[in-house]
Amino acid sequence: MGVEGKRLLVLGAGRGQIGLYKAAKEMGITTIAGTMPDNNPPGIPLADEVCFMNIANPDEVAKKAANLKLDGVATCCLDTGISALGKTCDSLGLTGLPEKAAIMCNDKSKMKKAFMEYGVSTAQYFEISNEEELENALNKIKLPVIIKATDLQGSNGIYIAKTEKDAYDGFHAAMGLTKRSYCIVEEFIEGWEFGAQAFVYNNEVLFVMPHGDETYMSHTAVPVGHYVPLDCDEDVYKQTEIAVKSAIKALGLNNCAVNVDLILRDNKVYVIELTGRVGANCLPELVEINFGIEYYKMIAAMAVGENPLEYWRKKNSKTTAGLARMILSTEESGTLEDIKYTGEMDEDILEITFFKKPRDQIRKFVFSADCIGQIIVKDSTLDECRAKINKIMSNIEIKLK
């Protein structure tokens, strides 16, 4: 493939983008890290160049990108730069997520409206700006409900409300975090939450990969692990594929990886939300395990205008089981004195990574950002993956002071 020497702007330089930087470097692509000039993120040493920018500001990113002689722009595992990615792709004529779709990805209210218009299976919702609108919504949606800021990433700004007081408290909390003048309240569908990864190229969805989510209950269910295959019946797989393809069409997603949150209630699949980038917390690695492909390279190749099908065609004939789990402190906060793995390694333990080092502050787990590290394994079956990762966890020693 003719990618060597091409120039790729990567929006973000955090731990979620490290896999993309490494893949691009192996391909001979020149990477430019688009990031703020603070915090010394771990992706900067991997980049060939750095261009300081606020990736949450689409106009600033597009303007600076125009002077970088780019062949592509990409991100992964991060919502912050999605609108900027769309604007830059459109303004520079690059292959990637369209700006109109990117805007809907970053606004849960616009997204839900598109779902309703296209008949996507999803929860009933209302956009609210004040207590009166919340009261009216609560008269139409039975408790429990879920309150969501429409512009925040992951589980931030999301509150489950089982009582009216919870709903008002959640509304004020969400409005205190959002930069917008509104949030949404929607029917809380209690069921089995799971996810899916997908990839769309030239308006063709190449795959829909359902995956299981392991969660920790904070103010809402926060993902702390993912696994493949999803342990469910064939009908759920079929419903998931239909629902995901319908949601992709509703938002107009194209030339991008796709991350989807779903829930199953009474054997019916509902779409919670989706966005035009690969999922975080080891989901790119699980796609690679499942299909036997180089997924980061597939994403990078498409971004610089090359055909990602060259990587997709190399997939294995059979899928492989995989499990990724975050390491976290659920009992206490403190200063990290020491962290180490005392067990043995084998070829099916793909990664044991610690994000923190001695003297770093460790927070009792609330958000994904509080994770201490991550583990990725593969094996013949999901049960074997679980047994392997539980053994690994039992051999990780964490000392706080």
PDB file of N, CA, C and O in Angstrom, residues 100 104 109-125 246-247 249-252:
ATOM      1  N   LYS A 100     -21.482  16.831   9.139  1.00  0.00           N
ATOM      2  CA  LYS A 100     -22.875  16.765   9.582  1.00  0.00           C
ATOM      3  C   LYS A 100     -23.090  15.586  10.518  1.00  0.00           C
ATOM      4  O   LYS A 100     -23.756  15.697  11.556  1.00  0.00           O
ATOM      5  N   MET A 104     -23.827  15.384  14.944  1.00  0.00           N
ATOM      6  CA  MET A 104     -24.846  14.569  15.620  1.00  0.00           C
ATOM      7  C   MET A 104     -24.219  13.602  16.614  1.00  0.00           C
ATOM      8  O   MET A 104     -24.793  13.300  17.661  1.00  0.00           O
ATOM      9  N   SER A 109     -28.945  14.893  21.809  1.00  0.00           N
ATOM     10  CA  SER A 109     -30.306  15.298  21.471  1.00  0.00           C
ATOM     11  C   SER A 109     -30.542  15.203  19.961  1.00  0.00           C
ATOM     12  O   SER A 109     -31.554  14.650  19.505  1.00  0.00           O
ATOM     13  N   LYS A 110     -29.606  15.741  19.174  1.00  0.00           N
ATOM     14  CA  LYS A 110     -29.714  15.642  17.711  1.00  0.00           C
ATOM     15  C   LYS A 110     -29.682  14.175  17.266  1.00  0.00           C
ATOM     16  O   LYS A 110     -30.384  13.777  16.324  1.00  0.00           O
ATOM     17  N   MET A 111     -28.855  13.397  17.950  1.00  0.00           N
ATOM     18  CA  MET A 111     -28.757  11.973  17.635  1.00  0.00           C
ATOM     19  C   MET A 111     -30.102  11.279  17.856  1.00  0.00           C
ATOM     20  O   MET A 111     -30.580  10.526  16.997  1.00  0.00           O
ATOM     21  N   LYS A 112     -30.713  11.522  19.011  1.00  0.00           N
ATOM     22  CA  LYS A 112     -31.987  10.880  19.324  1.00  0.00           C
ATOM     23  C   LYS A 112     -33.074  11.307  18.334  1.00  0.00           C
ATOM     24  O   LYS A 112     -33.915  10.490  17.937  1.00  0.00           O
ATOM     25  N   LYS A 113     -33.042  12.564  17.927  1.00  0.00           N
ATOM     26  CA  LYS A 113     -34.025  13.045  16.949  1.00  0.00           C
ATOM     27  C   LYS A 113     -33.873  12.290  15.633  1.00  0.00           C
ATOM     28  O   LYS A 113     -34.864  11.867  15.021  1.00  0.00           O
ATOM     29  N   ALA A 114     -32.623  12.084  15.199  1.00  0.00           N
ATOM     30  CA  ALA A 114     -32.372  11.330  13.966  1.00  0.00           C
ATOM     31  C   ALA A 114     -32.832   9.881  14.115  1.00  0.00           C
ATOM     32  O   ALA A 114     -33.417   9.305  13.189  1.00  0.00           O
ATOM     33  N   PHE A 115     -32.595   9.288  15.283  1.00  0.00           N
ATOM     34  CA  PHE A 115     -33.065   7.927  15.529  1.00  0.00           C
ATOM     35  C   PHE A 115     -34.577   7.834  15.357  1.00  0.00           C
ATOM     36  O   PHE A 115     -35.097   6.905  14.725  1.00  0.00           O
ATOM     37  N   MET A 116     -35.288   8.785  15.944  1.00  0.00           N
ATOM     38  CA  MET A 116     -36.747   8.766  15.868  1.00  0.00           C
ATOM     39  C   MET A 116     -37.227   8.896  14.425  1.00  0.00           C
ATOM     40  O   MET A 116     -38.156   8.218  13.986  1.00  0.00           O
ATOM     41  N   GLU A 117     -36.577   9.783  13.666  1.00  0.00           N
ATOM     42  CA  GLU A 117     -36.977  10.024  12.278  1.00  0.00           C
ATOM     43  C   GLU A 117     -36.742   8.796  11.394  1.00  0.00           C
ATOM     44  O   GLU A 117     -37.486   8.559  10.442  1.00  0.00           O
ATOM     45  N   TYR A 118     -35.713   8.022  11.700  1.00  0.00           N
ATOM     46  CA  TYR A 118     -35.376   6.851  10.877  1.00  0.00           C
ATOM     47  C   TYR A 118     -35.904   5.546  11.459  1.00  0.00           C
ATOM     48  O   TYR A 118     -35.615   4.473  10.933  1.00  0.00           O
ATOM     49  N   GLY A 119     -36.671   5.634  12.538  1.00  0.00           N
ATOM     50  CA  GLY A 119     -37.267   4.435  13.105  1.00  0.00           C
ATOM     51  C   GLY A 119     -36.286   3.493  13.767  1.00  0.00           C
ATOM     52  O   GLY A 119     -36.516   2.281  13.850  1.00  0.00           O
ATOM     53  N   VAL A 120     -35.171   4.043  14.278  1.00  0.00           N
ATOM     54  CA  VAL A 120     -34.200   3.228  15.001  1.00  0.00           C
ATOM     55  C   VAL A 120     -34.798   2.836  16.350  1.00  0.00           C
ATOM     56  O   VAL A 120     -35.422   3.650  17.031  1.00  0.00           O
ATOM     57  N   SER A 121     -34.603   1.600  16.739  1.00  0.00           N
ATOM     58  CA  SER A 121     -35.105   1.118  18.029  1.00  0.00           C
ATOM     59  C   SER A 121     -34.336   1.795  19.159  1.00  0.00           C
ATOM     60  O   SER A 121     -33.154   1.522  19.382  1.00  0.00           O
ATOM     61  N   THR A 122     -34.990   2.722  19.883  1.00  0.00           N
ATOM     62  CA  THR A 122     -34.318   3.488  20.928  1.00  0.00           C
ATOM     63  C   THR A 122     -35.328   3.953  21.962  1.00  0.00           C
ATOM     64  O   THR A 122     -36.543   3.867  21.755  1.00  0.00           O
ATOM     65  N   ALA A 123     -34.849   4.457  23.091  1.00  0.00           N
ATOM     66  CA  ALA A 123     -35.724   4.886  24.184  1.00  0.00           C
ATOM     67  C   ALA A 123     -36.387   6.230  23.872  1.00  0.00           C
ATOM     68  O   ALA A 123     -35.807   7.081  23.195  1.00  0.00           O
ATOM     69  N   GLN A 124     -37.596   6.430  24.401  1.00  0.00           N
ATOM     70  CA  GLN A 124     -38.281   7.713  24.278  1.00  0.00           C
ATOM     71  C   GLN A 124     -37.503   8.780  25.045  1.00  0.00           C
ATOM     72  O   GLN A 124     -36.934   8.509  26.099  1.00  0.00           O
ATOM     73  N   TYR A 125     -37.494  10.014  24.522  1.00  0.00           N
ATOM     74  CA  TYR A 125     -36.690  11.062  25.165  1.00  0.00           C
ATOM     75  C   TYR A 125     -37.353  12.428  25.001  1.00  0.00           C
ATOM     76  O   TYR A 125     -38.240  12.624  24.161  1.00  0.00           O
ATOM     77  N   SER A 246     -29.021   0.485  10.891  1.00  0.00           N
ATOM     78  CA  SER A 246     -30.061   1.513  10.828  1.00  0.00           C
ATOM     79  C   SER A 246     -29.594   2.808  11.480  1.00  0.00           C
ATOM     80  O   SER A 246     -29.817   3.908  10.956  1.00  0.00           O
ATOM     81  N   ALA A 247     -28.916   2.715  12.618  1.00  0.00           N
ATOM     82  CA  ALA A 247     -28.426   3.897  13.319  1.00  0.00           C
ATOM     83  C   ALA A 247     -27.310   4.582  12.539  1.00  0.00           C
ATOM     84  O   ALA A 247     -27.236   5.821  12.498  1.00  0.00           O
ATOM     85  N   LYS A 249     -27.015   4.628   9.309  1.00  0.00           N
ATOM     86  CA  LYS A 249     -27.699   5.326   8.218  1.00  0.00           C
ATOM     87  C   LYS A 249     -28.396   6.582   8.719  1.00  0.00           C
ATOM     88  O   LYS A 249     -28.379   7.629   8.059  1.00  0.00           O
ATOM     89  N   ALA A 250     -28.999   6.495   9.900  1.00  0.00           N
ATOM     90  CA  ALA A 250     -29.720   7.647  10.449  1.00  0.00           C
ATOM     91  C   ALA A 250     -28.800   8.847  10.656  1.00  0.00           C
ATOM     92  O   ALA A 250     -29.187   9.992  10.402  1.00  0.00           O
ATOM     93  N   LEU A 251     -27.573   8.588  11.114  1.00  0.00           N
ATOM     94  CA  LEU A 251     -26.631   9.690  11.360  1.00  0.00           C
ATOM     95  C   LEU A 251     -25.787  10.036  10.143  1.00  0.00           C
ATOM     96  O   LEU A 251     -25.088  11.046  10.146  1.00  0.00           O
ATOM     97  N   GLY A 252     -25.829   9.197   9.126  1.00  0.00           N
ATOM     98  CA  GLY A 252     -25.008   9.450   7.941  1.00  0.00           C
ATOM     99  C   GLY A 252     -23.533   9.184   8.173  1.00  0.00           C
ATOM    100  O   GLY A 252     -22.671   9.824   7.561  1.00  0.00           O
TER     101      GLY A 252
END
